[in-house]
PDB file of C-alpha atoms in Angstrom:
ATOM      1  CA  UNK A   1      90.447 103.608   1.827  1.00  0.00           C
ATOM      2  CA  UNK A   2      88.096 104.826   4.797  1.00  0.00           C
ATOM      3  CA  UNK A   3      88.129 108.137   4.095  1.00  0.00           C
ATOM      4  CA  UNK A   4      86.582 107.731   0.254  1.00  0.00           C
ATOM      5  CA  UNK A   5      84.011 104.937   1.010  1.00  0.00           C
ATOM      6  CA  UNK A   6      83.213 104.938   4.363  1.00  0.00           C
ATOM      7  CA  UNK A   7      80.860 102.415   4.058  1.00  0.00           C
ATOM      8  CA  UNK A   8      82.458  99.817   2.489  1.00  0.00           C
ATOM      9  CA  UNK A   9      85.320  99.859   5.041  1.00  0.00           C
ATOM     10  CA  UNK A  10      82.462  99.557   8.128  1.00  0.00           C
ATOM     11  CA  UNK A  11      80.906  96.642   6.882  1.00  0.00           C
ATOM     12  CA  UNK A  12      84.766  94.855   6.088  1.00  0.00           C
ATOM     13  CA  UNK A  13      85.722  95.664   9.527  1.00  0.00           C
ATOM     14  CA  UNK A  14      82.830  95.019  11.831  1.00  0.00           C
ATOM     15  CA  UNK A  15      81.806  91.497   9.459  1.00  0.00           C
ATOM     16  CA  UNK A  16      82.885  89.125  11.849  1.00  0.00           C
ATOM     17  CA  UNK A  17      81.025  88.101  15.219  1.00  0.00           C
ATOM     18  CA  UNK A  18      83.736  89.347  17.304  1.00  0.00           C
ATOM     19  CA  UNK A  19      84.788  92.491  15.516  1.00  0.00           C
ATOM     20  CA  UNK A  20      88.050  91.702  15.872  1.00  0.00           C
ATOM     21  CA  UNK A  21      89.982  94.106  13.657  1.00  0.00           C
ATOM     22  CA  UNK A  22      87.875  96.988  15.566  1.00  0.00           C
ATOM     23  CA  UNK A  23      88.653  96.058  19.164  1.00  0.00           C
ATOM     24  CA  UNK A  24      92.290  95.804  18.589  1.00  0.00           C
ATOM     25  CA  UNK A  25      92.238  99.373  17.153  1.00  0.00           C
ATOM     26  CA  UNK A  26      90.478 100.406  19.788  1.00  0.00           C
ATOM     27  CA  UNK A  27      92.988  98.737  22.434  1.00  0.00           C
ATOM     28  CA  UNK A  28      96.074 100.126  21.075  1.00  0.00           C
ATOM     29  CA  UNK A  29      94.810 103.208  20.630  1.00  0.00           C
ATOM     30  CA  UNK A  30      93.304 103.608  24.347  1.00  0.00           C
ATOM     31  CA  UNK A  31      96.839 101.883  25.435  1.00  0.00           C
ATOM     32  CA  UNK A  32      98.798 104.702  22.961  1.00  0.00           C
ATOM     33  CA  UNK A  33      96.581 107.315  24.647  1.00  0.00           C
ATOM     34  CA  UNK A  34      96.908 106.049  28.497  1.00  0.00           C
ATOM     35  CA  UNK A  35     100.944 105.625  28.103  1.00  0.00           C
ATOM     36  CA  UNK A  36     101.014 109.274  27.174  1.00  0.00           C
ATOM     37  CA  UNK A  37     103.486 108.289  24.255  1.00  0.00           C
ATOM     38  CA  UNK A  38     102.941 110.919  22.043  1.00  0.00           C
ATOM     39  CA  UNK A  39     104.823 113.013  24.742  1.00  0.00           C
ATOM     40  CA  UNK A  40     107.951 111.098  23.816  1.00  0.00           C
ATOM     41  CA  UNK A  41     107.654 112.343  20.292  1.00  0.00           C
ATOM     42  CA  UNK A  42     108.375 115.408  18.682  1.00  0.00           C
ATOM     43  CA  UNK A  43     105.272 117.817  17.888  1.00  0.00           C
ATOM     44  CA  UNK A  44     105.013 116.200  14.298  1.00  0.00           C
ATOM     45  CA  UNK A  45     105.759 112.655  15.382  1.00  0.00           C
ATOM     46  CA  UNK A  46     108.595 112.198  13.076  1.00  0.00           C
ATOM     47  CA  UNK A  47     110.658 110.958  15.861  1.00  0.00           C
ATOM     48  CA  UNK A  48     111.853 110.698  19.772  1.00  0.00           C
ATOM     49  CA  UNK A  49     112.116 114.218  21.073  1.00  0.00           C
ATOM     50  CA  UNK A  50     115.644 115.419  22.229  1.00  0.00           C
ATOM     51  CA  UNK A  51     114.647 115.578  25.640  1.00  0.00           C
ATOM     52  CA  UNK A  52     113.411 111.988  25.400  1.00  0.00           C
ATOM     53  CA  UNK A  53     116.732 111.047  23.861  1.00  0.00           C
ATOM     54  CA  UNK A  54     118.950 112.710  26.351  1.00  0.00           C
ATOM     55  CA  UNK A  55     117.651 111.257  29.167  1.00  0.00           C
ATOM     56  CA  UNK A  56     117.353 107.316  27.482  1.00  0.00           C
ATOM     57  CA  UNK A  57     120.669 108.415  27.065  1.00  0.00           C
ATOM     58  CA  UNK A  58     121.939 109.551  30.730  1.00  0.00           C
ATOM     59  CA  UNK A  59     119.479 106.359  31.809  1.00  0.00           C
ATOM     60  CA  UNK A  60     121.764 103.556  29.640  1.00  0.00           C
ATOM     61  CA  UNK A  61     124.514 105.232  31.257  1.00  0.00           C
ATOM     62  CA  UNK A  62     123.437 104.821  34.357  1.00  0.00           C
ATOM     63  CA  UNK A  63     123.033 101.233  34.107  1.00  0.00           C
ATOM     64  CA  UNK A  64     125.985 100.961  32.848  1.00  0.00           C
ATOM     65  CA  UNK A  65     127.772 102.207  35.457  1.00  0.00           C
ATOM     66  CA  UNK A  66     125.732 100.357  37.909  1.00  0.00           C
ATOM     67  CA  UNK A  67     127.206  96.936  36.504  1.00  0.00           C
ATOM     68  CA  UNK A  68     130.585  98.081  36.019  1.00  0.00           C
ATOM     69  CA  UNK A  69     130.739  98.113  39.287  1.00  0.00           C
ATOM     70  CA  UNK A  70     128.947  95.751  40.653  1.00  0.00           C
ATOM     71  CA  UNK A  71     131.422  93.564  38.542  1.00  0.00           C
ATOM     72  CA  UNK A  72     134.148  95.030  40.615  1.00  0.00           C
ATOM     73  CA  UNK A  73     132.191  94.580  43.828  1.00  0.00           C
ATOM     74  CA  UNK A  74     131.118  90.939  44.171  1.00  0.00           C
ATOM     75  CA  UNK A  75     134.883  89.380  44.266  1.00  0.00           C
ATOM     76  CA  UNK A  76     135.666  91.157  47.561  1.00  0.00           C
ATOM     77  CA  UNK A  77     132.719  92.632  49.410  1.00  0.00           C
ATOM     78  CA  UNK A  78     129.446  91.074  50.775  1.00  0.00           C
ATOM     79  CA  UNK A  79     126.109  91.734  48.448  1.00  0.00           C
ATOM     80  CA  UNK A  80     124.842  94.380  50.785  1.00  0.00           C
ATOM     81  CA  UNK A  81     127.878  96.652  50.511  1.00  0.00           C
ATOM     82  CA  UNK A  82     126.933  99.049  47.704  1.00  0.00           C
ATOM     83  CA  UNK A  83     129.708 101.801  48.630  1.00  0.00           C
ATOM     84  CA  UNK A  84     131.578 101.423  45.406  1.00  0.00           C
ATOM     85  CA  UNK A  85     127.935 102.114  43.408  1.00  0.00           C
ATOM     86  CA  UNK A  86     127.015 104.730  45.503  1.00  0.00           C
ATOM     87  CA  UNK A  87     130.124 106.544  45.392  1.00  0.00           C
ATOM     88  CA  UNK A  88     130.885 105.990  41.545  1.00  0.00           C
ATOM     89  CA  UNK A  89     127.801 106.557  40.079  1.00  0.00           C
ATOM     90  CA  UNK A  90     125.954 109.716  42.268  1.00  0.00           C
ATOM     91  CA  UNK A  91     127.158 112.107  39.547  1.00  0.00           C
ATOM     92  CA  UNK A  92     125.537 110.211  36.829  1.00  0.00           C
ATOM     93  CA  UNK A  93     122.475 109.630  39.143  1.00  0.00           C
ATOM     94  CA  UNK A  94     122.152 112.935  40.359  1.00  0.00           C
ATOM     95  CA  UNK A  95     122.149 114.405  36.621  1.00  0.00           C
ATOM     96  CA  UNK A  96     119.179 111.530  35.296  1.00  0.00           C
ATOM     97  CA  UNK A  97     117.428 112.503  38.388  1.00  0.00           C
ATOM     98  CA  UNK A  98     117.553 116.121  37.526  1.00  0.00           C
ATOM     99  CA  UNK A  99     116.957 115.899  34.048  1.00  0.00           C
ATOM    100  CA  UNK A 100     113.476 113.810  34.805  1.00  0.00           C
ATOM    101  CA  UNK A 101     112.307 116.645  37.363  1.00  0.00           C
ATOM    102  CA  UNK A 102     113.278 119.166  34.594  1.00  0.00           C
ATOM    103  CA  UNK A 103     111.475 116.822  31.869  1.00  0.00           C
ATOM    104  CA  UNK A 104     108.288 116.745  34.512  1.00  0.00           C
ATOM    105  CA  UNK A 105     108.223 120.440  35.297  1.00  0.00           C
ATOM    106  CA  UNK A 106     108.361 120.960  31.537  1.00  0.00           C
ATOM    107  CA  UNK A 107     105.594 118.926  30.679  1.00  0.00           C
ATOM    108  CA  UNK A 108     103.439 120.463  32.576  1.00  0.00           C
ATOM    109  CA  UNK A 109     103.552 123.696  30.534  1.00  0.00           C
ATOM    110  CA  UNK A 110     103.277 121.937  26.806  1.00  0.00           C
ATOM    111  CA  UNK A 111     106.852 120.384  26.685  1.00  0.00           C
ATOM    112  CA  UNK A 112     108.246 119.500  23.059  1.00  0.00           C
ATOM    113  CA  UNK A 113     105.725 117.555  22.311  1.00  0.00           C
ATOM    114  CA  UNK A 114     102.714 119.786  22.953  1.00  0.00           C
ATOM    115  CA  UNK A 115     100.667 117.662  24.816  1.00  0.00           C
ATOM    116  CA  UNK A 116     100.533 118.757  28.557  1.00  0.00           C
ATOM    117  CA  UNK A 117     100.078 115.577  30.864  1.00  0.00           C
ATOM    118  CA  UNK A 118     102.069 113.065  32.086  1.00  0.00           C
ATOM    119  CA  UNK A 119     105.447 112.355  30.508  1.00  0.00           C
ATOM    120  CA  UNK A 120     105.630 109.250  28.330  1.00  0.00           C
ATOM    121  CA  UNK A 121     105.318 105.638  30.221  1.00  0.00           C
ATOM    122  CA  UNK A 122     109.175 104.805  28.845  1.00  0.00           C
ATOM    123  CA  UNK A 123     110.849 107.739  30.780  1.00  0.00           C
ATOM    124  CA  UNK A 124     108.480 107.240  33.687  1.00  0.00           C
ATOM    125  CA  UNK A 125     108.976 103.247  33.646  1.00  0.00           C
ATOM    126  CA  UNK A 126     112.933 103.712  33.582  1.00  0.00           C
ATOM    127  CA  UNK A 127     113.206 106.700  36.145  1.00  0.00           C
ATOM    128  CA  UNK A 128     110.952 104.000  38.384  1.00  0.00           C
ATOM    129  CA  UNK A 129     113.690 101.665  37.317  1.00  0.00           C
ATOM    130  CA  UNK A 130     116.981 103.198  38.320  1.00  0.00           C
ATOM    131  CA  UNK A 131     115.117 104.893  41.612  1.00  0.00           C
ATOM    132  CA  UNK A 132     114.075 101.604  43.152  1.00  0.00           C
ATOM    133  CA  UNK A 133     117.830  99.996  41.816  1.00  0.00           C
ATOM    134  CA  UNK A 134     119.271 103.506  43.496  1.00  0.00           C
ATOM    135  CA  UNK A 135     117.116 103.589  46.849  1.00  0.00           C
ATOM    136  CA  UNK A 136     115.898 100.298  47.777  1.00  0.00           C
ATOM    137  CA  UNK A 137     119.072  97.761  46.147  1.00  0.00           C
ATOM    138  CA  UNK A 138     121.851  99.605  46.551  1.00  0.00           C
ATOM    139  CA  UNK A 139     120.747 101.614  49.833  1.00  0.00           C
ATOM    140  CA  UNK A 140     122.416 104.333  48.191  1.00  0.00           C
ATOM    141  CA  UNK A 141     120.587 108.146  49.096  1.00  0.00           C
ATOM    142  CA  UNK A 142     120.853 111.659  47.246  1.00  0.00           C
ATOM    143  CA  UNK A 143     122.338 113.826  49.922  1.00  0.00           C
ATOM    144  CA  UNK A 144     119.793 116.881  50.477  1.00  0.00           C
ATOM    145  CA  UNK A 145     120.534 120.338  49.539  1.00  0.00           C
ATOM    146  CA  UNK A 146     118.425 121.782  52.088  1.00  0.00           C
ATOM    147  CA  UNK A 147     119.826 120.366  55.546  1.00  0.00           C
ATOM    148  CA  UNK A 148     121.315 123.670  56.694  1.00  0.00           C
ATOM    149  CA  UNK A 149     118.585 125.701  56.228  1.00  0.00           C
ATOM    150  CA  UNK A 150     116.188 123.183  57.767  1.00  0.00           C
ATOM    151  CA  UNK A 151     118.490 123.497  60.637  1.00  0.00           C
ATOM    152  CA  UNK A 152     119.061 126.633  60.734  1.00  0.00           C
ATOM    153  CA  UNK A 153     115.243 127.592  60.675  1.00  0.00           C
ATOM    154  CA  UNK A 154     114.640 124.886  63.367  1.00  0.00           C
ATOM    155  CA  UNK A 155     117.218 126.238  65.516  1.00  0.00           C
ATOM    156  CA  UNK A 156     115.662 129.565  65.546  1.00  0.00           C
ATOM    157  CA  UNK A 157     112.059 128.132  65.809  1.00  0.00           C
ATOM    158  CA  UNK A 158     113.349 125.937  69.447  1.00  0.00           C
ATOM    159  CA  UNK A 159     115.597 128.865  70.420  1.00  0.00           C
ATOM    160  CA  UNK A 160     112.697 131.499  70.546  1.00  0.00           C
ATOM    161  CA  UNK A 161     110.409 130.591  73.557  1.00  0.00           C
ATOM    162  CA  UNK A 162     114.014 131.005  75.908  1.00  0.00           C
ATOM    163  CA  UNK A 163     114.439 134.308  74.450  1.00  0.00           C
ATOM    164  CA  UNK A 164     110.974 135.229  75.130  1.00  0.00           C
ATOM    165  CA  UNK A 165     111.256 134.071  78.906  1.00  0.00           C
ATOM    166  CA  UNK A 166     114.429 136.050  79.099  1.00  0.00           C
ATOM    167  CA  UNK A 167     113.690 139.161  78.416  1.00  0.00           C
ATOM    168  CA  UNK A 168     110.458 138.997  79.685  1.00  0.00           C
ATOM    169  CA  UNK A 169     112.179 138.468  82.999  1.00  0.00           C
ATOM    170  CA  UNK A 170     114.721 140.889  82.061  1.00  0.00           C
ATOM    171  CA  UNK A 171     112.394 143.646  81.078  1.00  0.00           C
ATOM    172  CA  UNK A 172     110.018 143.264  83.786  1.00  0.00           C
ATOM    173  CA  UNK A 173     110.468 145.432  86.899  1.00  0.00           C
ATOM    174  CA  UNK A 174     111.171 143.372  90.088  1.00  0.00           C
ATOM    175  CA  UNK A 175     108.690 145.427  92.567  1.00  0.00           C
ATOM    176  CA  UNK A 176     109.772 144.854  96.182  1.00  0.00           C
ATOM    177  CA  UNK A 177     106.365 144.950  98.536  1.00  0.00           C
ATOM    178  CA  UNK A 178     106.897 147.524 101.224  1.00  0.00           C
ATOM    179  CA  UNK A 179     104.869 147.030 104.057  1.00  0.00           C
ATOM    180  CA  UNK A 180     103.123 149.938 105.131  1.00  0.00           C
ATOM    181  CA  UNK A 181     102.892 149.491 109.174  1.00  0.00           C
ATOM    182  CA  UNK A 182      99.032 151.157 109.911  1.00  0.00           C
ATOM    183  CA  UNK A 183      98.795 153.742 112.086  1.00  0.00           C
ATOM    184  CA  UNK A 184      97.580 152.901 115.729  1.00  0.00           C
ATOM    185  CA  UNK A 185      94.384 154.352 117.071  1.00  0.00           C
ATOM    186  CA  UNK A 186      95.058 155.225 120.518  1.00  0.00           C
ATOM    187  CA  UNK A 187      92.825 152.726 122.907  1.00  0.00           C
ATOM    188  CA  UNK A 188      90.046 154.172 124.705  1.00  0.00           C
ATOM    189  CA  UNK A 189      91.427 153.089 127.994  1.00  0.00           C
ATOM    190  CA  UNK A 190      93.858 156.267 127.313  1.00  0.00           C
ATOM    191  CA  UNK A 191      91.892 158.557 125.919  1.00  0.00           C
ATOM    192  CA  UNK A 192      90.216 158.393 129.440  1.00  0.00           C
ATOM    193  CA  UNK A 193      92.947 158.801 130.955  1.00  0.00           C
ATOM    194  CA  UNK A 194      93.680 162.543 129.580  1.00  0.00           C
ATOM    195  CA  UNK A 195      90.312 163.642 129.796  1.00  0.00           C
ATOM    196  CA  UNK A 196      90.968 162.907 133.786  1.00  0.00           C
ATOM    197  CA  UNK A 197      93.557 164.669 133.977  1.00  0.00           C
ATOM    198  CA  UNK A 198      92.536 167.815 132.390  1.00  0.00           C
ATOM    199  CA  UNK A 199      89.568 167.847 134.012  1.00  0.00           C
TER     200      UNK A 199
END
């Protein structure tokens, strides 16, 4: 027992060259601590969370209804046509990928676990699993919630300089130039010509 004779358990554990006993505590305890596993556990570690369970859960079911039908597929349809996948198992998809934001965002404020970090390496290392299998095998893609409001924003942004140069054009007042013909100065040659005759 450590705790009562201290001692007598340092010298047991550190008497060989190599320290063996010590360095494998130490690895799977810096291994325990990397993988953030305690965040898989419940606050008194008596067992997986229910969040963790739900979304192992949701995960094997995803799987699961990747292979179904992928069995289905391969007697008819060339290995690059994932339609069947795509189509059959976006609902299950969709609510795994969900869940794991909602797990993430959780964790971040203490979670069920208590610890606030990363979420465990387990649910990481299977969301990793079924995104690459989702994305990159089966070419399958989450349709985005926020295409008409991208658009719609875009629209505006593109639309705005030609409403600008409109009413700018509209607004402005189209001055037409008068020309203002200058009055003639009568030519000396004339001016002579009075004074002759009134004198």
């Amino acid at each position: 027992n450590s705790t009562e004779s201290h001692d007598c358990a340092k010298s047991i554990l550190t008497s060989d060259r190599l320290q063996m006993v010590v360095t494998l505590s130490e690895f799977f305890n810096e291994t325990w601590e990397t993988a953030n596993c305690a965040n898989c556990l419940k606050n008194n570690s008596e067992g997986l969370s229910n969040s963790t369970v739900e979304f192992l859960d949701l995960f094997n079911k995803s799987l699961t209804c990747f292979e179904d039908n992928l069995q289905g597929q391969t007697s008819y349809l060339s290995p690059n046509n994932y339609t069947e996948v795509c189509k059959n198992c976006n609902e299950t998809y969709r609510m795994l990928n969900d869940l794991y934001n909602n797990l993430q965002r959780m964790n971040r404020q203490g979670g069920e676990s208590g610890h606030s970090a990363h979420l465990c390496i387990d649910v990481e290392d299977a969301m990793n699993i079924t995104r690459k299998l989702w994305s990159r095998t089966f070419n399958c893609s989450l349709p985005c919630s926020d295409t008409v409001p991208v658009i719609a924003v875009s629209s505006f942004i593109l639309f705005l300089p030609i409403v600008f140069y409109l009413s700018s054009f509209l607004h402005s007042k189209q001055k037409k130039r008068i020309l203002i013909l200058p009055k003639r100065i009568q030519s000396n040659a004339s001016l002579v010509n009075i004074q002759e005759k009134y004198s």
